[in-house]
Amino acid sequence: MTDLKERVVPIDTTGDAPPRWTVPQPVRDAGKHLGLVVLAIVMLYPVIWMVVSSLRPSSEIFRSPGLVLDSFEARNYSDGWDALSSPFGHFLTNSAIVVLGCIIGNLVSCSMAAYAFARLEFTAKKLWFGLMLGTIMLPIHVIIVPQYIMFSNLGWVNTFLPLIVPKLLATDAFFVFLMVQFIRGLPKELDEAARIDGAGHPRIFLRVILPLMLPALATTTIFTFIWTWNDFFSQLIYLTDPEMYTVPVALRSFVDATVATSWGSMFAMSVVSLLPIFLAFLIGQRYLVKGIATTGIK
Amino acid sequence: MSAIGELQRLSAAKGSPPRKRDNKAAFLFLLPWFAGLVLITAGPVAASLLLGFTDYNLLQPPEFNGLENWTRMLGDERLHQSLLVTFKYVLISVPLQLAAALGLAMLLDRGLRGLSFYRSAFYLPSLLGSSVAIAVLWRQIFGAEGLLNQLLDLFGIQGRGWISDPDTALSTLIVLNVWTFGAPMVIFLAGLRQIPAMYYEAASVDGAGRFTQFRKITLPLLSPIIFFNLVLQIIHAFQSFTQAFVVSAGTGGPSDSTLFYTLYLYQRGFNNFDMGYASALAWLLLLIIAAFTAVNFWAAKKWVFYDD
């Protein structure tokens, strides 16, 4: 809309040009900042409110939309921590094990596949590469039934294996693609030099390429961390024994078990479950932004 | 720059001259990926196609039943409802989300101070949005005595149980998806950076207003990225599961108003262990997503502008 207003400039008939009738730049910028800050607050308000509410007595959650704490109440946290069959720390540990396994799996398997796609020539490479890209868009729901049947026949239900083993097999094609893009950007002369020195592909990969692709590995690590930590669908399907629950599955059972009775402790554990994501975001922001900008992943 | 651009290029490229091949090394490096393709991705895709023509409950061996699963879909009213809910969700939330993403990206572009602060603030919800914790929060906010109604109360407006009312339950999930516009926004921001500033300078010398500049410069040059975001977010939205599951306690209620397709598939497969039917449903989902993507690619010829 502003552009229309701007274009209606009083026609200068006198000859000594009066200033164009527009809002001065500093004022416009201030307005823009004000709007953006208000929007940012509106967007983050629910999350901040949840954090604040988790520190209030449960009864107050339904009465105080404000963000100011009158008193500091840690009881929700101690209540929530012990509300389920195991202390919440147990679920945090389970999630941490799954996340760690997935990170290692992705780093090893995706970087190997990426090296082959970026640097080696082989039969029907285009076909394989196209297939790999195609699997990026494959919904997990399409493969979950046969996968479940296979893992259940192997006796892997209620273990972490169905969550970790696929990552060891480079099935997160996103990261293969991200790493391929990165390796393509590295100068080929480095490989050639190593080859002249007598290095084979495993050596070039380990000694030349891997050390140079640390930023791509960092991006992969952070995204794997956040996605696996948040992942609910496959953890819900494969982990049905409360002993094996990860954080999202535990939180969900918490919700269904205690509806409307203890929002305070539920909020408290929700905050606990979001904390690692938030920390990963703070630490890895640079890589996250780079990662989505180059591959468009979420 | 993107996986989609890469796919388009692959399909257009002609065979390159043969070079020295390292089949043995490539095989070793690709071994894990190859095993994953057979066992975890492509293999199960084929297996679920076959299972879609069987009756299978995990206990007895699968029994071939011809087209029964597929004809059953025609009369399955909950399936129709889930399709309706999912289409509504995708077709409303994705355009809104992308419009918000593009609008904010344009506001943030052009050397605004504090860019990284705003970018972080708007991006954070994208990371949190798919978690169970945020779904729990949503359940409170839009509940009968939730945060939204408390706020409305301050203005003397009588609220309602947004989640318990079938007319509004889905809207709360649409709001949640729009809330996560930060990820496409970051992609738009990266795209806007690629547009040379001199285009705008030249246009403005020629007397083009902001709106004309947007229409004639920004939109065409950004169209590949808009297209990319559109394809990706549609695929993504079709797969939404967690929020509907947590908000409705796994039922898709009230009155199946939040019965996402994936939720229905989960219920059939993993509550009823109706694995044959669930496999057929999975394939239908794949076909629907493929059809949407194909239409998108087809329509792209009309509006996406490629510089090279």
XYZ file of C-alpha atoms in Angstrom, chain A residues 45-46 49-50 52-54 56-68 263-264 267, chain B residues 137-162:
49
model
C 4.392 -15.328 23.704
C 2.750 -18.780 23.988
C 3.944 -18.142 28.797
C 4.351 -21.901 29.079
C 6.399 -18.889 33.146
C 3.305 -20.976 33.879
C 5.406 -24.016 34.646
C 3.303 -21.139 38.905
C 0.943 -23.169 41.060
C -1.263 -25.327 38.812
C -4.424 -23.521 39.826
C -3.074 -20.240 38.511
C -2.374 -21.486 34.985
C -5.986 -20.998 34.067
C -6.154 -17.524 35.513
C -2.970 -15.713 34.544
C -2.286 -14.851 30.930
C 0.473 -12.509 32.093
C 4.191 -13.170 31.939
C 5.205 -11.793 35.337
C -1.155 -28.845 33.832
C 1.624 -27.395 35.944
C 4.077 -27.837 31.368
C 0.660 -26.325 24.879
C -1.784 -25.963 21.987
C -4.223 -28.184 23.781
C -4.144 -25.829 26.726
C -4.208 -22.577 24.728
C -7.251 -23.535 22.685
C -9.064 -25.413 25.438
C -12.320 -24.119 26.926
C -10.468 -22.477 29.829
C -7.256 -21.996 27.923
C -4.990 -19.046 27.337
C -6.833 -17.747 24.278
C -10.123 -17.533 26.124
C -8.438 -15.827 29.077
C -7.124 -13.201 26.685
C -10.480 -12.817 24.946
C -12.054 -12.468 28.359
C -9.912 -9.402 29.032
C -11.715 -7.775 26.116
C -15.072 -9.042 27.289
C -15.367 -11.558 24.478
C -16.960 -14.887 25.249
C -14.702 -17.645 23.943
C -15.442 -21.279 23.348
C -13.741 -24.657 23.511
C -11.821 -24.260 20.278
